[in-house]
Amino acid sequence: MHTDQYKVNLRSLPEGDHEYRWLLDDAYFERLSEGSMQGGEVEVDLMLRRTGDVFSLSFDYEGYVTVPCDRCLDPVEIDVVSDREFVVKFGVEALEENDEILVVSELDGVLDLEWILYEDIVLSLPIQRVHDAGECNPDMMSAYGRVATDQVREPSEGQAPTLDEDGIDERWAALKGLK
């Protein structure tokens, strides 16, 4: 289900500064994330300045999103504090020239921000999304502790790897055929 709530009709905007504000809530994240985000609440402030047919946009994001913890898979709230600026201009067809310039179809003249807002939030998140130390699900961490190791496991005594005629471990011998 797509909504017009995040569309800005650039053609109808008069010259000057314009301010927009949205609150992205659980329903927004459920609709766009397909399960990778379980919810959240992020305030978005947009300052838009029109000068002729060029539009300067400045976004500020503040809030949190709920995602699965990379360690224990329980929900964890991750703070979102981010900003982004880019320029929009009219062109023959809509395209993204680079991260700082977006071209909107001159005939349509409407900028749809719904997916852009979502992408900005995803890109602001840390690579590793985990609970603070000691806050992960203890049952999951116990199971993880039984299988995880920080050491390289050597073959058990008496189980030396079998080597081929070139002295290469037979488990890797099939890779020689790829040369």
Coordinates of N, CA, C and O in Angstrom, one line a residue:
M1 N 0.9 -1.2 0.0 CA 0.0 0.0 0.0 C 0.9 1.2 0.0 O 1.7 1.5 0.9
H2 N 0.8 2.0 -1.0 CA 1.6 3.2 -1.2 C 0.8 4.4 -0.7 O -0.5 4.4 -0.9
T3 N 1.4 5.5 -0.2 CA 0.7 6.6 0.2 C 1.2 7.9 -0.4 O 2.4 8.0 -0.7
D4 N 0.4 8.9 -0.6 CA 0.8 10.2 -1.1 C 1.3 11.1 0.0 O 1.7 12.2 -0.3
Q5 N 1.3 10.7 1.2 CA 1.7 11.5 2.3 C 3.1 12.1 2.2 O 3.4 13.1 2.7
Y6 N 4.0 11.3 1.5 CA 5.4 11.7 1.4 C 5.8 12.3 0.1 O 6.9 12.4 -0.3
K7 N 4.7 12.7 -0.7 CA 5.0 13.3 -2.0 C 5.0 14.8 -1.9 O 4.1 15.4 -1.2
V8 N 5.9 15.5 -2.6 CA 5.9 16.9 -2.6 C 5.8 17.4 -4.1 O 6.6 17.0 -4.9
N9 N 4.8 18.2 -4.3 CA 4.5 18.7 -5.7 C 5.5 19.9 -5.9 O 5.1 21.0 -5.5
L10 N 6.6 19.6 -6.5 CA 7.6 20.7 -6.7 C 7.1 21.8 -7.7 O 7.4 22.9 -7.5
R11 N 6.3 21.4 -8.7 CA 5.9 22.4 -9.7 C 5.0 23.5 -9.1 O 5.0 24.6 -9.5
S12 N 4.2 23.1 -8.1 CA 3.3 24.1 -7.5 C 3.9 24.9 -6.4 O 3.3 25.9 -5.8
L13 N 5.2 24.6 -6.0 CA 5.8 25.4 -4.9 C 6.3 26.8 -5.3 O 6.9 26.9 -6.4
P14 N 6.0 27.8 -4.6 CA 6.5 29.1 -4.9 C 8.0 29.2 -4.5 O 8.5 28.4 -3.7
E15 N 8.7 30.2 -5.1 CA 10.1 30.4 -4.7 C 10.2 30.6 -3.2 O 9.3 31.1 -2.6
G16 N 11.3 30.2 -2.6 CA 11.6 30.5 -1.2 C 11.7 29.2 -0.4 O 11.9 28.1 -0.9
D17 N 11.6 29.3 0.9 CA 11.8 28.2 1.9 C 10.5 27.6 2.2 O 9.4 28.3 2.4
H18 N 10.5 26.3 2.4 CA 9.3 25.5 2.8 C 9.8 24.4 3.8 O 10.8 23.8 3.6
E19 N 8.9 24.2 4.8 CA 9.3 23.2 5.8 C 8.2 22.1 5.9 O 7.0 22.4 5.8
Y20 N 8.7 20.9 6.0 CA 7.9 19.7 6.1 C 8.3 18.9 7.3 O 9.5 18.9 7.6
R21 N 7.4 18.2 7.9 CA 7.7 17.4 9.1 C 6.8 16.2 9.1 O 5.6 16.2 8.8
W22 N 7.5 15.0 9.3 CA 6.8 13.7 9.3 C 7.2 13.0 10.5 O 8.3 13.1 11.0
L23 N 6.3 12.1 11.1 CA 6.6 11.2 12.1 C 6.5 9.8 11.5 O 5.4 9.4 11.1
L24 N 7.6 9.1 11.3 CA 7.6 7.8 10.7 C 7.4 6.8 11.9 O 8.2 6.8 12.8
D25 N 6.3 6.0 11.9 CA 5.9 5.1 13.0 C 6.0 3.7 12.6 O 6.5 3.3 11.5
D26 N 5.5 2.8 13.5 CA 5.6 1.4 13.3 C 4.9 1.0 12.0 O 5.5 0.1 11.2
A27 N 3.8 1.6 11.6 CA 3.1 1.2 10.4 C 4.0 1.5 9.2 O 4.0 0.7 8.2
Y28 N 4.7 2.6 9.2 CA 5.6 3.0 8.1 C 6.7 1.9 7.9 O 6.9 1.5 6.8
F29 N 7.3 1.6 9.0 CA 8.4 0.6 8.9 C 7.9 -0.8 8.5 O 8.6 -1.5 7.8
E30 N 6.8 -1.2 9.1 CA 6.2 -2.5 8.7 C 5.9 -2.6 7.2 O 6.1 -3.6 6.6
R31 N 5.4 -1.5 6.7 CA 5.0 -1.4 5.3 C 6.2 -1.5 4.3 O 6.2 -2.2 3.3
L32 N 7.3 -0.9 4.7 CA 8.5 -0.8 3.8 C 9.6 -1.8 4.1 O 10.3 -2.1 3.1
S33 N 9.7 -2.2 5.3 CA 10.9 -3.0 5.6 C 10.8 -4.5 5.4 O 11.8 -5.2 5.4
E34 N 9.6 -5.0 5.2 CA 9.4 -6.4 5.0 C 10.0 -7.3 6.0 O 10.7 -8.3 5.7
G35 N 9.9 -6.9 7.3 CA 10.4 -7.7 8.4 C 11.8 -7.3 8.9 O 12.2 -7.8 10.0
S36 N 12.6 -6.6 8.2 CA 13.9 -6.3 8.6 C 13.9 -5.2 9.8 O 14.8 -5.1 10.5
M37 N 12.8 -4.5 9.8 CA 12.6 -3.5 11.0 C 11.3 -3.9 11.6 O 10.3 -4.0 10.8
Q38 N 11.2 -3.9 12.9 CA 10.0 -4.3 13.5 C 9.2 -3.1 14.0 O 8.1 -3.3 14.5
G39 N 9.7 -1.9 13.8 CA 8.9 -0.7 14.1 C 9.9 0.4 14.4 O 11.1 0.3 14.1
G40 N 9.4 1.4 15.0 CA 10.2 2.6 15.4 C 9.4 3.9 15.4 O 8.2 3.9 15.2
E41 N 10.1 4.9 15.7 CA 9.5 6.2 15.7 C 10.6 7.2 15.4 O 11.5 7.5 16.2
V42 N 10.6 7.8 14.2 CA 11.6 8.7 13.7 C 10.9 10.0 13.2 O 10.0 9.9 12.4
E43 N 11.4 11.1 13.8 CA 10.9 12.4 13.3 C 11.8 12.9 12.2 O 13.0 12.8 12.3
V44 N 11.2 13.3 11.1 CA 11.9 13.8 10.0 C 11.5 15.3 9.7 O 10.3 15.6 9.6
D45 N 12.5 16.1 9.7 CA 12.3 17.5 9.4 C 13.0 17.8 8.0 O 14.2 17.5 7.8
L46 N 12.2 18.4 7.1 CA 12.8 18.7 5.8 C 12.7 20.2 5.6 O 11.6 20.8 5.7
M47 N 13.8 20.8 5.3 CA 13.9 22.2 4.8 C 14.1 22.2 3.3 O 15.1 21.7 2.9
L48 N 13.2 22.8 2.6 CA 13.3 22.8 1.1 C 13.3 24.2 0.7 O 12.5 25.0 1.1
R49 N 14.3 24.5 -0.2 CA 14.4 25.9 -0.7 C 14.4 25.8 -2.2 O 15.1 25.1 -2.9
R50 N 13.4 26.6 -2.8 CA 13.3 26.6 -4.3 C 13.9 27.9 -4.8 O 13.6 29.0 -4.3
T51 N 14.8 27.7 -5.7 CA 15.4 28.8 -6.4 C 15.3 28.5 -7.9 O 16.1 27.7 -8.4
G52 N 14.4 29.1 -8.6 CA 14.1 28.8 -10.0 C 13.6 27.4 -10.1 O 12.7 27.0 -9.4
D53 N 14.3 26.6 -10.9 CA 13.9 25.2 -11.1 C 14.9 24.2 -10.3 O 15.0 23.0 -10.7
V54 N 15.6 24.8 -9.4 CA 16.5 24.0 -8.5 C 15.9 24.0 -7.1 O 15.6 25.0 -6.6
F55 N 15.9 22.8 -6.5 CA 15.4 22.6 -5.1 C 16.5 22.1 -4.2 O 17.0 21.0 -4.5
S56 N 16.8 22.8 -3.2 CA 17.8 22.3 -2.2 C 17.0 21.7 -1.0 O 16.2 22.4 -0.4
L57 N 17.3 20.4 -0.7 CA 16.6 19.7 0.4 C 17.6 19.4 1.5 O 18.7 18.9 1.2
S58 N 17.2 19.6 2.7 CA 18.0 19.3 3.9 C 17.2 18.6 4.9 O 16.2 19.1 5.4
F59 N 17.5 17.3 5.1 CA 16.8 16.4 6.0 C 17.5 16.3 7.4 O 18.7 16.2 7.4
D60 N 16.7 16.2 8.4 CA 17.2 15.9 9.8 C 16.3 14.7 10.3 O 15.1 14.8 10.3
Y61 N 17.0 13.7 10.8 CA 16.3 12.5 11.3 C 16.7 12.3 12.8 O 17.8 12.4 13.1
E62 N 15.6 12.1 13.6 CA 15.9 11.8 15.0 C 14.8 10.9 15.6 O 13.6 11.1 15.4
G63 N 15.3 9.8 16.2 CA 14.3 8.8 16.8 C 15.0 7.5 17.0 O 16.2 7.4 17.3
Y64 N 14.2 6.4 16.8 CA 14.8 5.1 17.0 C 14.0 4.1 16.1 O 12.9 4.4 15.6
V65 N 14.7 3.0 15.8 CA 14.0 1.9 15.1 C 14.3 0.6 15.9 O 15.2 0.5 16.6
T66 N 13.3 -0.3 15.8 CA 13.5 -1.6 16.4 C 13.8 -2.7 15.4 O 13.1 -2.8 14.4
V67 N 15.0 -3.3 15.6 CA 15.5 -4.4 14.7 C 15.8 -5.6 15.5 O 16.0 -5.5 16.7
P68 N 16.0 -6.8 14.8 CA 16.5 -7.9 15.5 C 17.9 -7.8 15.9 O 18.7 -7.3 15.1
C69 N 18.3 -8.2 17.1 CA 19.7 -8.1 17.5 C 20.5 -9.2 16.7 O 20.0 -10.3 16.5
D70 N 21.6 -8.8 16.3 CA 22.5 -9.7 15.5 C 23.0 -10.9 16.3 O 23.4 -11.9 15.8
R71 N 23.0 -10.7 17.6 CA 23.5 -11.8 18.5 C 22.4 -12.7 19.0 O 22.6 -13.9 18.9
C72 N 21.3 -12.2 19.5 CA 20.3 -13.1 20.1 C 19.0 -13.1 19.4 O 18.1 -13.8 19.8
L73 N 18.8 -12.2 18.4 CA 17.6 -12.1 17.6 C 16.4 -11.5 18.3 O 15.3 -11.4 17.7
D74 N 16.5 -11.1 19.6 CA 15.5 -10.4 20.3 C 15.5 -9.0 19.7 O 16.5 -8.5 19.3
P75 N 14.3 -8.3 19.8 CA 14.3 -6.9 19.4 C 15.2 -6.0 20.2 O 15.3 -6.1 21.4
V76 N 15.8 -5.0 19.4 CA 16.7 -4.1 20.1 C 16.4 -2.7 19.4 O 16.2 -2.6 18.2
E77 N 16.4 -1.7 20.3 CA 16.1 -0.3 19.8 C 17.5 0.3 19.4 O 18.4 0.4 20.2
I78 N 17.6 0.8 18.2 CA 18.8 1.5 17.7 C 18.4 3.0 17.5 O 17.4 3.3 16.8
D79 N 19.2 3.9 18.1 CA 19.0 5.3 17.9 C 19.3 5.7 16.4 O 20.2 5.2 15.8
V80 N 18.4 6.6 15.9 CA 18.6 7.2 14.6 C 18.8 8.7 14.8 O 17.9 9.4 15.3
V81 N 20.0 9.2 14.4 CA 20.3 10.6 14.4 C 21.1 10.8 13.2 O 22.3 10.3 13.1
S82 N 20.5 11.5 12.2 CA 21.2 11.6 10.9 C 20.7 12.9 10.2 O 19.7 13.4 10.5
D83 N 21.5 13.3 9.2 CA 21.0 14.3 8.3 C 21.6 14.1 6.9 O 22.4 13.2 6.7
R84 N 20.9 14.7 6.0 CA 21.3 14.5 4.5 C 20.9 15.7 3.8 O 19.8 16.3 4.0
E85 N 21.7 16.1 2.8 CA 21.3 17.2 1.9 C 21.5 16.7 0.4 O 22.4 15.9 0.1
F86 N 20.6 17.1 -0.4 CA 20.8 16.9 -1.8 C 19.9 17.9 -2.6 O 19.2 18.7 -2.1
V87 N 20.2 17.9 -3.9 CA 19.6 18.9 -4.8 C 18.6 18.1 -5.8 O 19.0 17.0 -6.3
V88 N 17.5 18.7 -6.1 CA 16.6 18.2 -7.0 C 16.4 19.2 -8.1 O 16.3 20.4 -7.9
K89 N 16.4 18.7 -9.4 CA 16.1 19.6 -10.5 C 15.2 18.9 -11.5 O 15.0 17.6 -11.4
F90 N 14.6 19.6 -12.4 CA 13.7 19.1 -13.4 C 14.5 18.6 -14.6 O 15.6 19.1 -14.9
G91 N 14.0 17.5 -15.2 CA 14.6 16.9 -16.4 C 13.6 16.2 -17.2 O 12.4 16.2 -16.9
V92 N 14.1 15.6 -18.3 CA 13.2 14.9 -19.2 C 12.5 13.7 -18.6 O 11.3 13.5 -18.7
E93 N 13.3 13.0 -17.8 CA 12.8 11.8 -17.1 C 13.4 11.7 -15.7 O 14.5 12.2 -15.5
A94 N 12.7 11.0 -14.8 CA 13.3 10.9 -13.4 C 14.4 10.0 -13.4 O 14.4 8.9 -14.0
L95 N 15.5 10.4 -12.7 CA 16.7 9.5 -12.5 C 17.5 10.1 -11.4 O 17.3 11.2 -11.0
E96 N 18.4 9.3 -10.9 CA 19.3 9.7 -9.8 C 20.7 9.8 -10.4 O 21.3 8.9 -10.8
E97 N 21.2 11.1 -10.6 CA 22.5 11.3 -11.2 C 23.6 10.8 -10.3 O 24.6 10.2 -10.7
N98 N 23.5 11.1 -9.0 CA 24.4 10.7 -8.0 C 23.8 10.9 -6.6 O 22.6 11.2 -6.6
D99 N 24.5 10.7 -5.6 CA 23.9 10.8 -4.2 C 23.5 12.2 -3.9 O 22.7 12.4 -3.0
E100 N 24.0 13.2 -4.6 CA 23.7 14.6 -4.3 C 22.7 15.3 -5.2 O 22.2 16.4 -4.9
I101 N 22.4 14.7 -6.4 CA 21.5 15.3 -7.4 C 20.5 14.3 -7.8 O 20.8 13.2 -8.2
L102 N 19.2 14.7 -7.8 CA 18.1 13.8 -8.2 C 17.4 14.6 -9.2 O 17.1 15.8 -9.1
V103 N 17.0 13.9 -10.3 CA 16.3 14.6 -11.4 C 14.8 14.1 -11.4 O 14.6 12.9 -11.3
V104 N 13.9 15.0 -11.4 CA 12.5 14.7 -11.3 C 11.9 15.0 -12.7 O 12.2 16.1 -13.3
S105 N 11.0 14.2 -13.2 CA 10.4 14.4 -14.5 C 9.7 15.8 -14.5 O 8.9 16.1 -13.6
E106 N 10.0 16.6 -15.6 CA 9.4 17.9 -15.7 C 7.9 17.9 -15.9 O 7.2 18.7 -15.4
L107 N 7.4 16.8 -16.6 CA 6.0 16.7 -16.8 C 5.3 16.4 -15.5 O 4.2 16.9 -15.3
D108 N 5.8 15.5 -14.7 CA 5.2 15.1 -13.5 C 5.4 16.2 -12.4 O 4.4 16.6 -11.8
G109 N 6.6 16.5 -12.1 CA 7.0 17.5 -11.1 C 6.7 17.2 -9.7 O 6.7 18.0 -8.8
V110 N 6.6 15.9 -9.4 CA 6.3 15.4 -8.1 C 7.5 14.6 -7.6 O 8.0 13.7 -8.2
L111 N 7.9 14.9 -6.4 CA 9.0 14.2 -5.7 C 8.4 13.3 -4.7 O 7.8 13.7 -3.7
D112 N 8.6 12.0 -4.8 CA 8.1 11.0 -3.9 C 9.2 10.6 -2.9 O 10.2 10.0 -3.3
L113 N 9.1 11.0 -1.6 CA 10.1 10.8 -0.6 C 10.0 9.6 0.2 O 10.9 9.3 1.0
E114 N 8.9 8.8 0.0 CA 8.7 7.7 0.9 C 9.9 6.7 1.0 O 10.3 6.4 2.0
W115 N 10.4 6.3 -0.2 CA 11.5 5.3 -0.2 C 12.8 6.0 0.2 O 13.7 5.4 0.8
I116 N 13.0 7.3 -0.2 CA 14.2 8.0 0.1 C 14.4 8.1 1.6 O 15.5 7.9 2.2
L117 N 13.3 8.4 2.3 CA 13.3 8.5 3.8 C 13.8 7.2 4.4 O 14.6 7.1 5.3
Y118 N 13.2 6.1 3.9 CA 13.5 4.8 4.4 C 15.0 4.5 4.2 O 15.7 4.0 5.1
E119 N 15.5 4.7 3.0 CA 16.9 4.4 2.7 C 17.8 5.2 3.5 O 18.8 4.7 4.0
D120 N 17.5 6.5 3.8 CA 18.4 7.3 4.6 C 18.5 6.7 6.0 O 19.5 6.7 6.6
I121 N 17.3 6.2 6.6 CA 17.3 5.7 7.9 C 18.1 4.4 7.9 O 19.0 4.2 8.8
V122 N 17.9 3.5 7.0 CA 18.7 2.3 6.9 C 20.2 2.5 6.8 O 21.0 1.9 7.5
L123 N 20.6 3.5 6.0 CA 22.0 3.8 5.9 C 22.6 4.4 7.1 O 23.8 4.4 7.3
S124 N 21.8 5.0 8.0 CA 22.3 5.6 9.2 C 22.5 4.6 10.3 O 23.2 4.9 11.3
L125 N 22.0 3.4 10.2 CA 22.2 2.4 11.2 C 23.6 1.8 11.2 O 24.2 1.7 10.2
P126 N 24.0 1.4 12.4 CA 25.3 0.8 12.5 C 25.3 -0.6 11.8 O 24.3 -1.2 11.6
I127 N 26.5 -1.0 11.3 CA 26.6 -2.3 10.7 C 26.2 -3.4 11.6 O 25.5 -4.3 11.2
Q128 N 26.7 -3.4 12.8 CA 26.4 -4.4 13.8 C 25.3 -3.8 14.8 O 25.5 -2.8 15.4
R129 N 24.1 -4.5 14.8 CA 23.0 -4.1 15.6 C 22.8 -5.0 16.7 O 22.2 -6.1 16.6
V130 N 23.3 -4.7 17.9 CA 23.3 -5.6 19.0 C 22.9 -4.8 20.3 O 23.0 -3.6 20.4
H131 N 22.4 -5.6 21.3 CA 22.2 -5.1 22.6 C 23.5 -4.7 23.3 O 24.5 -5.1 22.9
D132 N 23.4 -3.8 24.3 CA 24.5 -3.5 25.1 C 25.0 -4.8 25.8 O 24.2 -5.7 26.0
A133 N 26.2 -4.8 26.3 CA 26.8 -6.0 26.9 C 25.9 -6.4 28.1 O 25.4 -5.6 28.9
G134 N 25.5 -7.7 28.1 CA 24.7 -8.3 29.2 C 23.2 -8.2 29.0 O 22.5 -8.7 29.8
E135 N 22.8 -7.5 27.9 CA 21.3 -7.4 27.7 C 20.7 -8.3 26.7 O 19.5 -8.3 26.5
C136 N 21.5 -9.2 26.1 CA 21.0 -10.2 25.2 C 20.3 -11.3 25.9 O 20.5 -11.5 27.1
N137 N 19.4 -12.0 25.2 CA 18.6 -13.1 25.7 C 19.6 -14.1 26.3 O 20.4 -14.7 25.5
P138 N 19.5 -14.4 27.6 CA 20.5 -15.3 28.2 C 20.4 -16.8 27.6 O 21.4 -17.4 27.5
D139 N 19.2 -17.2 27.3 CA 19.1 -18.6 26.7 C 19.8 -18.7 25.3 O 20.5 -19.6 25.1
M140 N 19.6 -17.7 24.5 CA 20.2 -17.6 23.2 C 21.7 -17.5 23.3 O 22.5 -18.2 22.6
M141 N 22.2 -16.7 24.3 CA 23.6 -16.5 24.5 C 24.3 -17.8 25.0 O 25.4 -18.1 24.7
S142 N 23.5 -18.6 25.8 CA 24.0 -19.8 26.3 C 24.2 -20.8 25.2 O 25.2 -21.5 25.1
A143 N 23.2 -20.9 24.3 CA 23.3 -21.7 23.1 C 24.4 -21.3 22.2 O 25.2 -22.1 21.7
Y144 N 24.6 -20.0 22.0 CA 25.7 -19.5 21.2 C 27.0 -19.8 21.8 O 28.0 -20.2 21.1
G145 N 27.2 -19.7 23.1 CA 28.4 -20.1 23.8 C 28.8 -21.5 23.6 O 30.0 -21.8 23.6
R146 N 27.9 -22.4 23.4 CA 28.2 -23.8 23.3 C 28.8 -24.1 21.9 O 29.5 -25.1 21.7
V147 N 28.5 -23.3 20.9 CA 29.0 -23.6 19.5 C 30.0 -22.6 19.0 O 30.8 -22.9 18.1
A148 N 30.2 -21.4 19.7 CA 31.1 -20.4 19.2 C 32.5 -20.7 19.8 O 32.7 -21.2 20.8
T149 N 33.5 -20.2 19.0 CA 34.9 -20.3 19.4 C 35.7 -19.2 18.8 O 35.4 -18.8 17.6
D150 N 36.6 -18.7 19.5 CA 37.5 -17.7 18.9 C 38.8 -18.3 18.5 O 39.7 -17.6 18.0
Q151 N 39.0 -19.6 18.6 CA 40.2 -20.3 18.3 C 40.0 -21.1 17.1 O 38.9 -21.7 16.8
V152 N 41.1 -21.3 16.3 CA 41.0 -22.2 15.2 C 41.1 -23.6 15.7 O 42.0 -23.9 16.5
R153 N 40.2 -24.5 15.3 CA 40.2 -25.8 15.8 C 41.2 -26.7 14.9 O 41.1 -26.8 13.7
E154 N 42.1 -27.3 15.6 CA 43.1 -28.2 15.0 C 42.5 -29.6 15.0 O 41.6 -29.9 15.8
P155 N 42.9 -30.4 14.0 CA 42.4 -31.8 14.0 C 42.7 -32.5 15.3 O 43.8 -32.2 15.9
S156 N 41.9 -33.4 15.7 CA 42.1 -34.1 17.0 C 43.4 -35.0 16.8 O 43.7 -35.3 15.7
E157 N 44.0 -35.3 17.9 CA 45.2 -36.1 17.9 C 44.9 -37.4 17.2 O 43.9 -38.0 17.5
G158 N 45.8 -37.8 16.3 CA 45.6 -39.1 15.6 C 44.7 -38.9 14.3 O 44.5 -39.8 13.6
Q159 N 44.2 -37.7 14.1 CA 43.4 -37.4 12.9 C 44.1 -36.4 12.0 O 43.6 -35.3 11.8
A160 N 45.3 -36.7 11.6 CA 46.0 -35.8 10.7 C 45.3 -35.7 9.4 O 44.8 -36.7 8.9
P161 N 45.3 -34.5 8.7 CA 44.6 -34.5 7.4 C 45.4 -35.3 6.4 O 46.6 -35.5 6.4
T162 N 44.6 -35.9 5.5 CA 45.2 -36.7 4.4 C 45.7 -35.8 3.3 O 45.0 -34.9 2.9
L163 N 47.0 -36.1 2.9 CA 47.6 -35.2 1.9 C 47.7 -36.0 0.6 O 48.0 -37.2 0.6
D164 N 47.6 -35.3 -0.5 CA 47.8 -35.9 -1.8 C 49.3 -35.9 -2.2 O 50.1 -35.6 -1.4
E165 N 49.6 -36.4 -3.4 CA 51.0 -36.5 -3.8 C 51.7 -35.2 -3.8 O 53.0 -35.2 -3.7
D166 N 51.0 -34.0 -3.9 CA 51.7 -32.7 -3.9 C 51.8 -32.2 -2.5 O 52.2 -31.0 -2.3
G167 N 51.3 -32.9 -1.5 CA 51.4 -32.4 -0.1 C 50.2 -31.5 0.2 O 50.3 -30.8 1.2
I168 N 49.1 -31.5 -0.6 CA 48.0 -30.6 -0.3 C 46.9 -31.4 0.4 O 46.6 -32.6 0.0
D169 N 46.3 -30.9 1.3 CA 45.2 -31.5 2.1 C 44.1 -31.9 1.1 O 43.7 -31.1 0.2
E170 N 43.7 -33.2 1.1 CA 42.7 -33.7 0.1 C 41.4 -33.0 0.1 O 40.7 -32.9 -0.8
R171 N 41.1 -32.3 1.3 CA 39.8 -31.6 1.3 C 39.9 -30.4 0.4 O 38.8 -29.9 0.0
W172 N 41.1 -29.9 0.0 CA 41.2 -28.8 -0.9 C 41.7 -29.2 -2.2 O 41.9 -28.3 -3.1
A173 N 42.0 -30.4 -2.5 CA 42.6 -30.9 -3.7 C 41.7 -30.6 -4.9 O 42.2 -30.3 -6.0
A174 N 40.4 -30.6 -4.7 CA 39.5 -30.3 -5.9 C 39.7 -28.9 -6.4 O 39.4 -28.6 -7.6
L175 N 40.2 -28.0 -5.6 CA 40.4 -26.6 -6.0 C 41.5 -26.5 -7.1 O 41.5 -25.5 -7.8
K176 N 42.4 -27.5 -7.1 CA 43.5 -27.5 -8.1 C 43.0 -27.5 -9.5 O 43.5 -26.9 -10.4
G177 N 41.9 -28.2 -9.7 CA 41.2 -28.3 -11.0 C 40.7 -26.9 -11.5 O 40.4 -26.8 -12.7
L178 N 40.6 -25.9 -10.7 CA 40.0 -24.7 -11.1 C 41.1 -23.8 -11.8 O 40.7 -22.8 -12.4
K179 N 42.3 -24.1 -11.7 CA 43.4 -23.3 -12.3 C 43.3 -23.2 -13.8 O 43.0 -24.1 -14.5

